[in-house]
Amino acid sequence: MRNSNEICIVGDGFSAAIMVIHLLRKGVPPSSITLIGPGVIGQGNAYSCSSQSYRLNVREDLLITFSENPLHFASWAQNHIHDPKAKTAAGYFYRRHDFGRYISELVSNELGSGQLIHIPAKVTQIVRRGDDWSLSLENNNDLIAKQIIIATGNAPPIWPCNVIKKLASPTWINSHLVENPWTGDYLQEIRAHENIILLGAGLTALDTINALVEQGHCGMIYVISPRKIFPPAQASWQRLHEPNWPKKLSPRHLIRFIRDYLPSADTTSSEWQCAWEELRVNLNTIWQQFSSSQRLILLKRVGWIWSLYRFRAPPQTIASYEQLREKNQIHIILGRAKQIICAEDHIRVLLDNGCEAVGERIINCTGVGADPLLSNLISDRLAIPDGLQQAIAVDTNLRVLDSNQQAWENLWMIGPATMGSLGDVVAASAITKQAEQLAEQMIKKEH
Ligand SMILES: Cc1cc2nc3c(=O)[nH]c(=O)nc-3n(C[C@H](O)[C@H](O)[C@H](O)COP(=O)(O)OP(=O)(O)OC[C@H]3O[C@@H](n4cnc5c(N)ncnc54)[C@H](O)[C@@H]3O)c2cc1C
C-alpha cells in the first residue's frame, strides 16, 4: 500500500491532461498529483490513434485548451504540423494523432522540471477509507487518495450483439473481428480486395472509410445501419445571432423552438450550421433544468437526430465516402445486427429484419461502450446513475453524487461521462472549461 496521495486523477486522456495543466497553472505542485492510466498522458482513446487518416472532426480554432488564449492550438499547429491535406473550405482539420502530440507536449512544458506520478494501470474499484479513498488497480496494487478526479472518458466500443465463433482459428478471429477500431492499428492488415463490413454509420465508420480510401482499398464496403444516412461534413460557420430563448421550456417546446429557429436550407449548408451552432450555446443550461424523465424523453425522441447533426465529419472523410459511392464500392444495408457468425474464412452478420451481410472482416463502429469503474461505483452505492443511465451523476460543481444524492466533497468527474448530468460535454473546448472550473474550485477549497 502506497502513502496517501493528495490528488489522484483516474484516466490519462485529454481530460486528465487538461486537468493536470490547469491545476499546475493554479500553482498545485506536480508532486501532489498522481495520474493513473495505461497510456501516454493526453492521448487517450481519442488521440492515441496510429492511423494518419483519422482526423479531428472540428476545425483548428475550436480545439480550445486555454479559454484566455483560444487559438493556442491553431498557432501551434501552424508551426509544428506538416499536413498538406488539412486545409479545407471549412477550415483546417488536422490529424487526431497530431493533436495528441500537442497535448502531451503541453503537459511536458507545463511540468517543466517538475514530476508527477504516472501509474500505467487501470483503476478497477474505488472504495471509501475513512475520509479518504482507496483505489484498487488492475495489477492488484492499492493506493490511498485524499481527492479523486475521475476522467475515464469514452469507454471503447463493444460488440452490440452475440458473436459466434465457428471453426475459424483464434488468430484469424482476432485480426478479422475488430471490436475497437479507435487506434487504427488493424488497418495495415487489411488486404486491398477484401470485402469489409462496417457496423454503424457514424464518425468512426467515416474514419474507417477515409483510411480505407487513402490506402487504396478496392473491395466492397458494406455498412450496416438502421438509417441510410451518414453525419454531414462540417461546413464553414460562425455564430452571427443569439436565439431569443423563451423563459420556460418543456422538452416539447424546446423541440418546437429549435425546429422553428433552423432555416429550411440544406442541413449541409453553412446557413443551416450557423443557426445550429447558435442554438448549441445555451443548450447545456436548458438541459440541466430538465428532470431525469424529461431528459429521457428528449433522448428517445430526438437523440439520434441530435447525434447526427451535432457530430459532424471532417470534410476529407465525406470526400472519401463520395469517392466510394461514385464507384459503387459502398453499400448500406438497413437494419440492426442481431448476430455475428465467424466461420472458417468469412463473417456473416444476421440482421433483425432477416437481411444478412457477408464479408471477410468486420469493424465495430457502434460507438462508446460501458465503463466498468463507473458501474462498480454504482453497485457499491458510492454513486448513482445519471439521468440518461449512461454514466454516474454529478452536480454543476462536477462533484459525484452519492446514493442519497449528496455531493462528495473530494470525488469529482470531468469529461464526456458528465454528459447525462450537464449536457453536451464531449468536445475538447467544453472539457477545457470544466478543467478550468474544477481547478479554480479545488484551489478555493484549500484556502
Ligand atoms: C474516437 C474518438 C474521436 C474523437 N474525436 C474528437 C475530435 O476530433 N474533436 C473533439 O473535440 N472531440 C473528439 N472526441 C471527443 C472526446 O470526448 C474528447 O475530445 C476528449 O478526447 C475526451 O477525453 P477523455 O480523456 O475524457 O477521454 P478518452 O480519450 O476516452 O481517454 C480516457 C482515458 O482514460 C483511460 N481509462 C479509462 N478507464 C480507466 C480506468 N478505470 N483507470 C485508469 N484509466 C482509465 C483510458 O484508457 C483512456 O486512455 C473524440 C472521441 C473519440 C472516442
Short mmCIF file of C-alpha atoms and ligand atoms in Angstrom, two decimals:
data_model
loop_
_atom_site.label_atom_id
_atom_site.label_comp_id
_atom_site.label_asym_id
_atom_site.label_seq_id
_atom_site.Cartn_x
_atom_site.Cartn_y
_atom_site.Cartn_z
CA MET A 1 0.00 0.00 0.00
CA ARG A 2 1.42 3.40 -1.02
CA ASN A 3 1.30 6.52 1.16
CA SER A 4 -1.67 8.82 0.79
CA ASN A 5 -1.79 10.75 -2.49
CA GLU A 6 -3.09 14.32 -2.46
CA ILE A 7 -4.91 14.42 -5.83
CA CYS A 8 -5.45 11.28 -7.89
CA ILE A 9 -6.63 11.65 -11.48
CA VAL A 10 -8.11 8.42 -12.83
CA GLY A 11 -7.63 8.34 -16.60
CA ASP A 12 -4.82 9.56 -18.84
CA GLY A 13 -6.54 11.05 -21.89
CA PHE A 14 -7.32 14.61 -22.92
CA SER A 15 -9.50 15.30 -19.85
CA ALA A 16 -6.82 14.11 -17.43
CA ALA A 17 -4.09 16.08 -19.22
CA ILE A 18 -6.06 19.32 -19.39
CA MET A 19 -6.92 18.88 -15.70
CA VAL A 20 -3.21 18.50 -14.86
CA ILE A 21 -2.35 21.60 -16.91
CA HIS A 22 -4.96 23.77 -15.19
CA LEU A 23 -4.07 22.50 -11.71
CA LEU A 24 -0.40 23.29 -12.37
CA ARG A 25 -1.33 26.74 -13.66
CA LYS A 26 -3.17 27.37 -10.40
CA GLY A 27 0.02 26.59 -8.50
CA VAL A 28 -0.66 22.99 -7.44
CA PRO A 29 2.76 21.32 -7.12
CA PRO A 30 3.30 18.45 -9.60
CA SER A 31 4.40 16.18 -6.76
CA SER A 32 0.90 16.27 -5.29
CA ILE A 33 -0.68 14.90 -8.48
CA THR A 34 -0.89 11.18 -9.20
CA LEU A 35 -2.25 10.21 -12.59
CA ILE A 36 -3.41 6.65 -13.22
CA GLY A 37 -3.95 5.37 -16.75
CA PRO A 38 -2.40 2.87 -19.15
CA GLY A 39 -1.22 5.15 -21.98
CA VAL A 40 0.66 8.31 -22.90
CA ILE A 41 -0.65 11.34 -20.96
CA GLY A 42 -3.06 13.41 -23.07
CA GLN A 43 -3.79 10.94 -25.83
CA GLY A 44 -6.45 8.60 -24.51
CA ASN A 45 -8.91 6.82 -26.76
CA ALA A 46 -9.44 9.82 -28.99
CA TYR A 47 -5.91 10.97 -29.83
CA SER A 48 -3.62 7.96 -29.37
CA CYS A 49 -4.53 6.60 -32.81
CA SER A 50 -1.73 5.36 -35.03
CA SER A 51 -3.67 5.99 -38.26
CA GLN A 52 -2.69 9.15 -40.11
CA SER A 53 -6.11 9.10 -41.78
CA TYR A 54 -8.09 9.72 -38.59
CA ARG A 55 -8.82 13.42 -38.47
CA LEU A 56 -10.17 15.86 -35.92
CA ASN A 57 -13.85 16.45 -36.51
CA VAL A 58 -13.69 20.16 -35.71
CA ARG A 59 -11.64 22.92 -37.29
CA GLU A 60 -8.46 24.08 -35.64
CA ASP A 61 -9.77 27.19 -33.81
CA LEU A 62 -12.37 25.16 -31.89
CA LEU A 63 -9.88 22.92 -30.09
CA ILE A 64 -9.55 25.23 -27.14
CA THR A 65 -7.17 24.36 -24.31
CA PHE A 66 -7.00 27.79 -22.64
CA SER A 67 -10.11 30.00 -22.58
CA GLU A 68 -7.98 33.15 -22.45
CA ASN A 69 -5.96 32.03 -25.50
CA PRO A 70 -8.41 30.12 -27.70
CA LEU A 71 -6.09 29.99 -30.72
CA HIS A 72 -3.24 28.32 -28.84
CA PHE A 73 -3.62 25.03 -30.75
CA ALA A 74 -4.21 26.78 -34.08
CA SER A 75 -0.90 28.67 -33.74
CA TRP A 76 0.97 25.58 -32.52
CA ALA A 77 -0.38 23.63 -35.49
CA GLN A 78 0.92 26.22 -37.96
CA ASN A 79 4.43 25.82 -36.60
CA HIS A 80 4.52 22.13 -35.71
CA ILE A 81 2.33 20.20 -38.13
CA HIS A 82 3.15 19.41 -41.74
CA ASP A 83 -0.16 18.20 -43.15
CA PRO A 84 -0.94 19.43 -46.68
CA LYS A 85 -4.32 17.65 -46.61
CA ALA A 86 -5.54 19.53 -43.50
CA LYS A 87 -6.83 22.60 -45.35
CA THR A 88 -10.47 22.57 -46.49
CA ALA A 89 -13.08 25.21 -47.38
CA ALA A 90 -14.46 24.81 -43.83
CA GLY A 91 -11.10 25.37 -42.07
CA TYR A 92 -8.12 23.19 -41.13
CA PHE A 93 -8.94 19.67 -39.96
CA TYR A 94 -5.72 18.17 -38.64
CA ARG A 95 -4.88 14.55 -37.84
CA ARG A 96 -6.02 13.37 -34.39
CA HIS A 97 -2.60 11.91 -33.79
CA ASP A 98 -1.04 15.39 -34.11
CA PHE A 99 -3.49 16.85 -31.61
CA GLY A 100 -2.43 14.08 -29.18
CA ARG A 101 1.19 15.12 -29.74
CA TYR A 102 0.24 18.73 -28.95
CA ILE A 103 -1.46 17.80 -25.67
CA SER A 104 1.44 15.62 -24.50
CA GLU A 105 3.84 18.46 -25.30
CA LEU A 106 1.64 20.94 -23.39
CA VAL A 107 1.79 18.73 -20.28
CA SER A 108 5.59 18.37 -20.51
CA ASN A 109 6.03 22.12 -20.97
CA GLU A 110 3.74 22.89 -18.07
CA LEU A 111 5.55 20.42 -15.82
CA GLY A 112 8.98 21.83 -16.71
CA SER A 113 11.42 20.11 -14.40
CA GLY A 114 8.64 19.05 -12.04
CA GLN A 115 7.44 15.46 -11.92
CA LEU A 116 4.05 14.00 -11.30
CA ILE A 117 3.48 10.33 -10.56
CA HIS A 118 2.06 8.43 -13.53
CA ILE A 119 0.96 4.88 -12.76
CA PRO A 120 0.43 2.94 -16.02
CA ALA A 121 -2.58 0.84 -14.99
CA LYS A 122 -6.35 0.93 -14.82
CA VAL A 123 -8.32 1.51 -11.65
CA THR A 124 -10.85 -1.28 -11.10
CA GLN A 125 -12.52 -0.10 -7.93
CA ILE A 126 -12.74 2.90 -5.63
CA VAL A 127 -13.89 2.47 -2.02
CA ARG A 128 -14.15 4.76 0.99
CA ARG A 129 -11.32 4.56 3.56
CA GLY A 130 -12.14 6.93 6.46
CA ASP A 131 -12.28 10.41 4.93
CA ASP A 132 -10.03 9.28 2.06
CA TRP A 133 -10.42 6.90 -0.87
CA SER A 134 -8.76 3.59 -1.61
CA LEU A 135 -8.18 2.74 -5.25
CA SER A 136 -7.61 -0.83 -6.47
CA LEU A 137 -5.55 -1.20 -9.61
CA GLU A 138 -5.79 -3.99 -12.19
CA ASN A 139 -2.24 -5.07 -11.25
CA ASN A 140 -3.58 -5.85 -7.74
CA ASN A 141 -1.89 -2.84 -6.12
CA ASP A 142 -3.87 -0.43 -3.96
CA LEU A 143 -3.36 3.21 -3.18
CA ILE A 144 -4.93 5.84 -0.96
CA ALA A 145 -6.03 9.27 -2.21
CA LYS A 146 -7.35 12.32 -0.41
CA GLN A 147 -9.09 13.64 -3.53
CA ILE A 148 -10.04 11.91 -6.78
CA ILE A 149 -10.92 13.28 -10.19
CA ILE A 150 -12.45 10.66 -12.48
CA ALA A 151 -11.51 11.30 -16.11
CA THR A 152 -12.03 7.91 -17.71
CA GLY A 153 -13.62 9.31 -20.86
CA ASN A 154 -15.23 7.27 -23.59
CA ALA A 155 -15.19 3.54 -22.88
CA PRO A 156 -14.09 1.66 -26.03
CA PRO A 157 -16.79 0.07 -28.22
CA ILE A 158 -18.04 -3.44 -27.50
CA TRP A 159 -19.93 -5.75 -29.88
CA PRO A 160 -23.63 -4.83 -29.79
CA CYS A 161 -24.79 -8.45 -30.32
CA ASN A 162 -23.78 -12.07 -29.95
CA VAL A 163 -20.60 -13.18 -31.71
CA ILE A 164 -20.45 -16.88 -32.58
CA LYS A 165 -17.01 -18.19 -33.44
CA LYS A 166 -17.21 -21.38 -35.53
CA LEU A 167 -14.21 -23.29 -36.94
CA ALA A 168 -12.03 -20.22 -37.55
CA SER A 169 -8.65 -20.06 -35.76
CA PRO A 170 -8.23 -17.63 -32.84
CA THR A 171 -5.57 -15.68 -34.79
CA TRP A 172 -7.93 -15.23 -37.75
CA ILE A 173 -10.75 -14.18 -35.42
CA ASN A 174 -8.53 -11.67 -33.62
CA SER A 175 -7.49 -9.88 -36.75
CA HIS A 176 -10.78 -10.12 -38.70
CA LEU A 177 -13.17 -9.11 -35.94
CA VAL A 178 -12.17 -5.60 -34.97
CA GLU A 179 -14.04 -4.77 -31.80
CA ASN A 180 -12.27 -1.47 -31.09
CA PRO A 181 -11.17 0.39 -34.24
CA TRP A 182 -10.26 3.67 -32.48
CA THR A 183 -6.49 3.11 -32.59
CA GLY A 184 -6.47 2.23 -36.29
CA ASP A 185 -3.78 -0.48 -35.78
CA TYR A 186 -5.87 -3.06 -37.67
CA LEU A 187 -5.81 -1.04 -40.91
CA GLN A 188 -2.39 -2.23 -42.03
CA GLU A 189 -3.53 -5.88 -42.01
CA ILE A 190 -6.35 -5.28 -44.48
CA ARG A 191 -5.77 -6.61 -47.98
CA ALA A 192 -6.92 -4.28 -50.77
CA HIS A 193 -9.54 -6.66 -52.25
CA GLU A 194 -11.28 -7.74 -49.03
CA ASN A 195 -14.99 -7.18 -48.60
CA ILE A 196 -15.42 -5.32 -45.34
CA ILE A 197 -18.45 -4.93 -43.10
CA LEU A 198 -18.79 -1.77 -41.02
CA LEU A 199 -21.22 -1.98 -38.14
CA GLY A 200 -22.62 1.55 -37.67
CA ALA A 201 -22.65 4.70 -39.81
CA GLY A 202 -21.29 7.40 -37.51
CA LEU A 203 -17.96 9.19 -37.26
CA THR A 204 -15.97 6.00 -36.56
CA ALA A 205 -17.34 4.44 -39.75
CA LEU A 206 -16.35 7.58 -41.67
CA ASP A 207 -12.85 7.47 -40.15
CA THR A 208 -12.54 3.88 -41.34
CA ILE A 209 -13.84 4.77 -44.81
CA ASN A 210 -11.33 7.62 -45.09
CA ALA A 211 -8.48 5.35 -44.04
CA LEU A 212 -9.51 2.62 -46.49
CA VAL A 213 -9.75 5.08 -49.39
CA GLU A 214 -6.37 6.59 -48.50
CA GLN A 215 -4.79 3.14 -48.54
CA GLY A 216 -6.31 2.36 -51.95
CA HIS A 217 -8.92 -0.19 -50.93
CA CYS A 218 -10.62 -1.94 -53.89
CA GLY A 219 -13.02 -4.40 -52.16
CA MET A 220 -16.65 -3.70 -51.29
CA ILE A 221 -17.61 -1.94 -48.09
CA TYR A 222 -20.96 -2.92 -46.55
CA VAL A 223 -22.31 -0.57 -43.91
CA ILE A 224 -24.96 -1.91 -41.54
CA SER A 225 -27.08 0.84 -40.07
CA PRO A 226 -30.71 1.42 -39.07
CA ARG A 227 -30.71 4.61 -41.16
CA LYS A 228 -29.41 5.35 -44.63
CA ILE A 229 -27.57 8.48 -43.65
CA PHE A 230 -24.07 9.50 -42.56
CA PRO A 231 -23.24 12.57 -40.45
CA PRO A 232 -22.84 15.62 -42.69
CA ALA A 233 -19.50 17.32 -43.28
CA GLN A 234 -18.55 20.37 -41.25
CA ALA A 235 -19.48 23.48 -43.19
CA SER A 236 -17.84 26.88 -42.83
CA TRP A 237 -19.79 28.50 -39.98
CA GLN A 238 -19.77 31.23 -37.39
CA ARG A 239 -22.25 32.41 -34.77
CA LEU A 240 -23.91 35.56 -36.07
CA HIS A 241 -27.06 35.83 -33.93
CA GLU A 242 -28.29 34.92 -30.48
CA PRO A 243 -31.54 32.96 -30.27
CA ASN A 244 -34.25 34.66 -28.24
CA TRP A 245 -34.99 31.69 -25.98
CA PRO A 246 -38.39 31.58 -24.24
CA LYS A 247 -38.20 31.67 -20.41
CA LYS A 248 -39.70 28.29 -19.53
CA LEU A 249 -39.31 25.34 -21.83
CA SER A 250 -40.68 21.83 -21.75
CA PRO A 251 -38.97 19.19 -23.95
CA ARG A 252 -41.83 19.61 -26.47
CA HIS A 253 -41.41 23.40 -26.58
CA LEU A 254 -37.67 23.02 -26.90
CA ILE A 255 -38.02 20.78 -29.95
CA ARG A 256 -40.52 23.19 -31.50
CA PHE A 257 -38.30 26.23 -30.81
CA ILE A 258 -35.29 24.50 -32.38
CA ARG A 259 -37.33 23.41 -35.41
CA ASP A 260 -38.61 26.97 -35.95
CA TYR A 261 -35.17 28.54 -35.50
CA LEU A 262 -33.44 26.33 -38.06
CA PRO A 263 -33.66 27.58 -41.65
CA SER A 264 -35.20 25.48 -44.41
CA ALA A 265 -31.79 25.39 -46.12
CA ASP A 266 -29.99 22.07 -46.67
CA THR A 267 -28.56 20.63 -43.43
CA THR A 268 -25.11 20.53 -45.04
CA SER A 269 -25.14 24.27 -45.84
CA SER A 270 -23.26 26.99 -43.97
CA GLU A 271 -26.53 28.79 -43.29
CA TRP A 272 -28.03 25.77 -41.53
CA GLN A 273 -24.94 25.02 -39.49
CA CYS A 274 -24.56 28.68 -38.39
CA ALA A 275 -28.09 28.54 -36.92
CA TRP A 276 -27.47 25.11 -35.37
CA GLU A 277 -24.27 26.30 -33.65
CA GLU A 278 -26.08 29.42 -32.39
CA LEU A 279 -28.61 27.16 -30.69
CA ARG A 280 -25.98 24.95 -29.10
CA VAL A 281 -24.57 27.73 -26.88
CA ASN A 282 -27.47 27.62 -24.40
CA LEU A 283 -28.47 24.00 -24.64
CA ASN A 284 -26.43 22.75 -21.68
CA THR A 285 -28.07 25.24 -19.32
CA ILE A 286 -31.51 24.25 -20.60
CA TRP A 287 -30.63 20.54 -20.35
CA GLN A 288 -29.60 20.96 -16.70
CA GLN A 289 -33.06 22.37 -15.87
CA PHE A 290 -34.85 19.24 -17.11
CA SER A 291 -35.71 16.33 -14.82
CA SER A 292 -34.34 12.84 -15.50
CA SER A 293 -37.59 11.76 -17.12
CA GLN A 294 -37.66 14.86 -19.37
CA ARG A 295 -34.07 14.12 -20.43
CA LEU A 296 -35.03 10.55 -21.27
CA ILE A 297 -38.00 11.78 -23.33
CA LEU A 298 -35.70 14.07 -25.30
CA LEU A 299 -33.14 11.31 -25.81
CA LYS A 300 -35.84 8.96 -27.09
CA ARG A 301 -37.49 11.48 -29.39
CA VAL A 302 -34.56 13.37 -30.86
CA GLY A 303 -31.40 11.63 -29.59
CA TRP A 304 -30.42 10.18 -32.95
CA ILE A 305 -31.09 13.45 -34.82
CA TRP A 306 -29.04 15.31 -32.25
CA SER A 307 -26.11 12.88 -32.66
CA LEU A 308 -26.36 13.05 -36.44
CA TYR A 309 -26.12 16.83 -36.75
CA ARG A 310 -24.01 17.50 -33.66
CA PHE A 311 -21.16 15.15 -34.52
CA ARG A 312 -20.19 16.33 -37.97
CA ALA A 313 -17.42 14.85 -40.01
CA PRO A 314 -14.21 16.42 -41.24
CA PRO A 315 -14.76 17.30 -44.93
CA GLN A 316 -11.92 14.99 -46.01
CA THR A 317 -13.78 11.90 -44.80
CA ILE A 318 -17.01 12.84 -46.58
CA ALA A 319 -15.00 13.34 -49.79
CA SER A 320 -13.68 9.78 -49.37
CA TYR A 321 -17.21 8.46 -48.87
CA GLU A 322 -18.39 10.27 -52.02
CA GLN A 323 -15.50 8.71 -53.93
CA LEU A 324 -16.60 5.21 -52.90
CA ARG A 325 -20.21 5.99 -53.71
CA GLU A 326 -19.36 7.13 -57.23
CA LYS A 327 -17.53 3.85 -57.81
CA ASN A 328 -20.43 1.81 -56.34
CA GLN A 329 -17.95 0.44 -53.86
CA ILE A 330 -20.07 1.12 -50.79
CA HIS A 331 -23.46 -0.34 -49.96
CA ILE A 332 -25.64 0.48 -46.95
CA ILE A 333 -27.66 -2.43 -45.56
CA LEU A 334 -30.55 -1.19 -43.44
CA GLY A 335 -31.18 -2.91 -40.11
CA ARG A 336 -29.55 -3.76 -36.79
CA ALA A 337 -27.10 -6.60 -36.26
CA LYS A 338 -28.62 -9.48 -34.30
CA GLN A 339 -25.80 -11.99 -34.55
CA ILE A 340 -22.28 -12.14 -35.95
CA ILE A 341 -21.13 -15.56 -37.14
CA CYS A 342 -17.47 -16.03 -37.75
CA ALA A 343 -16.92 -19.13 -39.96
CA GLU A 344 -13.72 -20.57 -41.46
CA ASP A 345 -12.75 -17.68 -43.74
CA HIS A 346 -15.70 -15.31 -43.74
CA ILE A 347 -18.03 -13.41 -41.45
CA ARG A 348 -21.81 -13.38 -41.68
CA VAL A 349 -23.97 -10.81 -39.93
CA LEU A 350 -27.65 -11.56 -39.40
CA LEU A 351 -29.90 -8.54 -39.06
CA ASP A 352 -33.12 -8.08 -37.10
CA ASN A 353 -35.12 -7.70 -40.34
CA GLY A 354 -33.95 -11.00 -41.83
CA CYS A 355 -31.28 -9.45 -44.10
CA GLU A 356 -27.66 -10.53 -43.90
CA ALA A 357 -24.22 -9.28 -44.85
CA VAL A 358 -21.18 -11.36 -45.72
CA GLY A 359 -17.58 -10.17 -45.73
CA GLU A 360 -14.04 -11.10 -44.76
CA ARG A 361 -13.61 -8.58 -41.97
CA ILE A 362 -15.95 -6.72 -39.65
CA ILE A 363 -15.22 -3.41 -37.97
CA ASN A 364 -17.30 -2.38 -34.96
CA CYS A 365 -18.18 1.30 -35.45
CA THR A 366 -21.03 1.38 -32.92
CA GLY A 367 -19.53 3.98 -30.56
CA VAL A 368 -18.92 4.30 -26.87
CA GLY A 369 -19.14 1.18 -24.64
CA ALA A 370 -19.76 0.88 -20.89
CA ASP A 371 -17.27 1.98 -18.20
CA PRO A 372 -16.76 -0.82 -15.63
CA LEU A 373 -15.33 1.53 -13.00
CA LEU A 374 -18.44 3.72 -13.07
CA SER A 375 -20.68 0.61 -12.89
CA ASN A 376 -18.74 -0.54 -9.81
CA LEU A 377 -19.22 2.85 -8.14
CA ILE A 378 -22.96 2.49 -8.68
CA SER A 379 -23.14 -1.08 -7.40
CA ASP A 380 -21.06 -0.10 -4.35
CA ARG A 381 -23.61 2.70 -3.71
CA LEU A 382 -20.94 5.39 -3.88
CA ALA A 383 -22.60 6.95 -6.93
CA ILE A 384 -25.93 6.96 -8.73
CA PRO A 385 -26.69 6.68 -12.45
CA ASP A 386 -27.12 9.96 -14.35
CA GLY A 387 -30.40 11.00 -15.99
CA LEU A 388 -29.58 9.05 -19.15
CA GLN A 389 -28.45 5.93 -17.23
CA GLN A 390 -25.18 6.09 -19.17
CA ALA A 391 -22.68 7.13 -16.50
CA ILE A 392 -22.73 8.47 -12.93
CA ALA A 393 -24.47 11.66 -11.82
CA VAL A 394 -22.54 14.82 -10.93
CA ASP A 395 -23.70 18.24 -9.78
CA THR A 396 -22.87 21.51 -11.55
CA ASN A 397 -19.66 21.72 -9.48
CA LEU A 398 -18.61 18.38 -11.01
CA ARG A 399 -18.96 16.60 -7.65
CA VAL A 400 -20.08 12.98 -7.84
CA LEU A 401 -23.44 12.38 -6.14
CA ASP A 402 -23.75 9.53 -3.65
CA SER A 403 -26.73 7.18 -3.22
CA ASN A 404 -28.52 9.86 -1.13
CA GLN A 405 -27.99 12.44 -3.89
CA GLN A 406 -25.45 14.19 -1.66
CA ALA A 407 -22.30 15.54 -3.33
CA TRP A 408 -18.95 14.10 -2.24
CA GLU A 409 -16.53 16.86 -1.26
CA ASN A 410 -13.47 15.00 -2.57
CA LEU A 411 -14.69 12.98 -5.59
CA TRP A 412 -15.23 14.72 -8.92
CA MET A 413 -15.68 13.73 -12.54
CA ILE A 414 -14.94 15.60 -15.75
CA GLY A 415 -15.23 14.80 -19.44
CA PRO A 416 -17.77 13.10 -21.71
CA ALA A 417 -19.20 10.92 -18.92
CA THR A 418 -20.72 14.07 -17.37
CA MET A 419 -22.99 14.45 -20.41
CA GLY A 420 -26.09 12.87 -18.83
CA SER A 421 -25.90 15.38 -15.96
CA LEU A 422 -24.56 18.50 -17.62
CA GLY A 423 -25.35 18.28 -21.33
CA ASP A 424 -23.01 18.29 -24.30
CA VAL A 425 -19.55 17.91 -22.73
CA VAL A 426 -17.78 15.98 -25.44
CA ALA A 427 -15.69 18.48 -27.37
CA ALA A 428 -12.23 19.48 -26.20
CA SER A 429 -13.36 23.08 -25.62
CA ALA A 430 -16.17 22.03 -23.24
CA ILE A 431 -13.82 19.76 -21.29
CA THR A 432 -11.30 22.60 -21.00
CA LYS A 433 -13.97 24.77 -19.37
CA GLN A 434 -14.68 22.01 -16.84
CA ALA A 435 -10.98 21.64 -16.02
CA GLU A 436 -10.62 25.40 -15.54
CA GLN A 437 -13.71 25.47 -13.30
CA LEU A 438 -12.62 22.49 -11.20
CA ALA A 439 -9.02 23.71 -10.76
CA GLU A 440 -10.40 27.04 -9.51
CA GLN A 441 -12.79 25.29 -7.11
CA MET A 442 -10.12 22.99 -5.70
CA ILE A 443 -7.78 25.88 -5.03
CA LYS A 444 -10.51 27.87 -3.28
CA LYS A 445 -11.35 24.82 -1.15
CA GLU A 446 -7.70 24.59 0.00
CA HIS A 447 -7.66 28.21 1.20
C1 LIG B 1 -12.52 8.10 -31.33
C2 LIG B 1 -12.83 9.48 -30.82
C3 LIG B 1 -12.52 10.60 -31.57
C4 LIG B 1 -12.81 11.87 -31.10
N1 LIG B 1 -12.50 12.94 -31.86
C5 LIG B 1 -12.74 14.19 -31.41
C6 LIG B 1 -12.39 15.34 -32.18
O1 LIG B 1 -11.92 15.21 -33.29
N2 LIG B 1 -12.63 16.57 -31.64
C7 LIG B 1 -13.18 16.74 -30.39
O2 LIG B 1 -13.36 17.87 -29.92
N3 LIG B 1 -13.55 15.65 -29.67
C8 LIG B 1 -13.34 14.41 -30.14
N4 LIG B 1 -13.70 13.32 -29.40
C9 LIG B 1 -14.44 13.56 -28.18
C10 LIG B 1 -13.68 13.33 -26.89
O3 LIG B 1 -14.69 13.09 -25.92
C11 LIG B 1 -12.89 14.47 -26.29
O4 LIG B 1 -12.37 15.33 -27.22
C12 LIG B 1 -11.75 14.01 -25.36
O5 LIG B 1 -10.74 13.40 -26.10
C13 LIG B 1 -12.17 13.11 -24.27
O6 LIG B 1 -11.04 12.87 -23.47
P1 LIG B 1 -11.07 11.92 -22.25
O7 LIG B 1 -9.72 11.96 -21.62
O8 LIG B 1 -12.21 12.27 -21.38
O9 LIG B 1 -11.43 10.50 -22.84
P2 LIG B 1 -10.62 9.41 -23.64
O10 LIG B 1 -9.96 9.96 -24.83
O11 LIG B 1 -11.59 8.31 -23.83
O12 LIG B 1 -9.48 8.93 -22.62
C14 LIG B 1 -9.76 8.31 -21.40
C15 LIG B 1 -8.52 7.56 -20.94
O13 LIG B 1 -8.75 7.04 -19.64
C16 LIG B 1 -8.29 5.71 -19.58
N5 LIG B 1 -9.11 4.96 -18.62
C17 LIG B 1 -10.37 4.50 -18.82
N6 LIG B 1 -10.78 3.85 -17.71
C18 LIG B 1 -9.75 3.89 -16.82
C19 LIG B 1 -9.58 3.40 -15.50
N7 LIG B 1 -10.54 2.70 -14.89
N8 LIG B 1 -8.40 3.64 -14.87
C20 LIG B 1 -7.43 4.36 -15.49
N9 LIG B 1 -7.54 4.83 -16.75
C21 LIG B 1 -8.69 4.62 -17.40
C22 LIG B 1 -8.47 5.16 -20.99
O14 LIG B 1 -7.61 4.08 -21.21
C23 LIG B 1 -8.15 6.39 -21.84
O15 LIG B 1 -6.78 6.42 -22.13
C24 LIG B 1 -13.43 12.04 -29.84
C25 LIG B 1 -13.74 10.91 -29.08
C26 LIG B 1 -13.43 9.65 -29.57
C27 LIG B 1 -13.78 8.45 -28.72
#
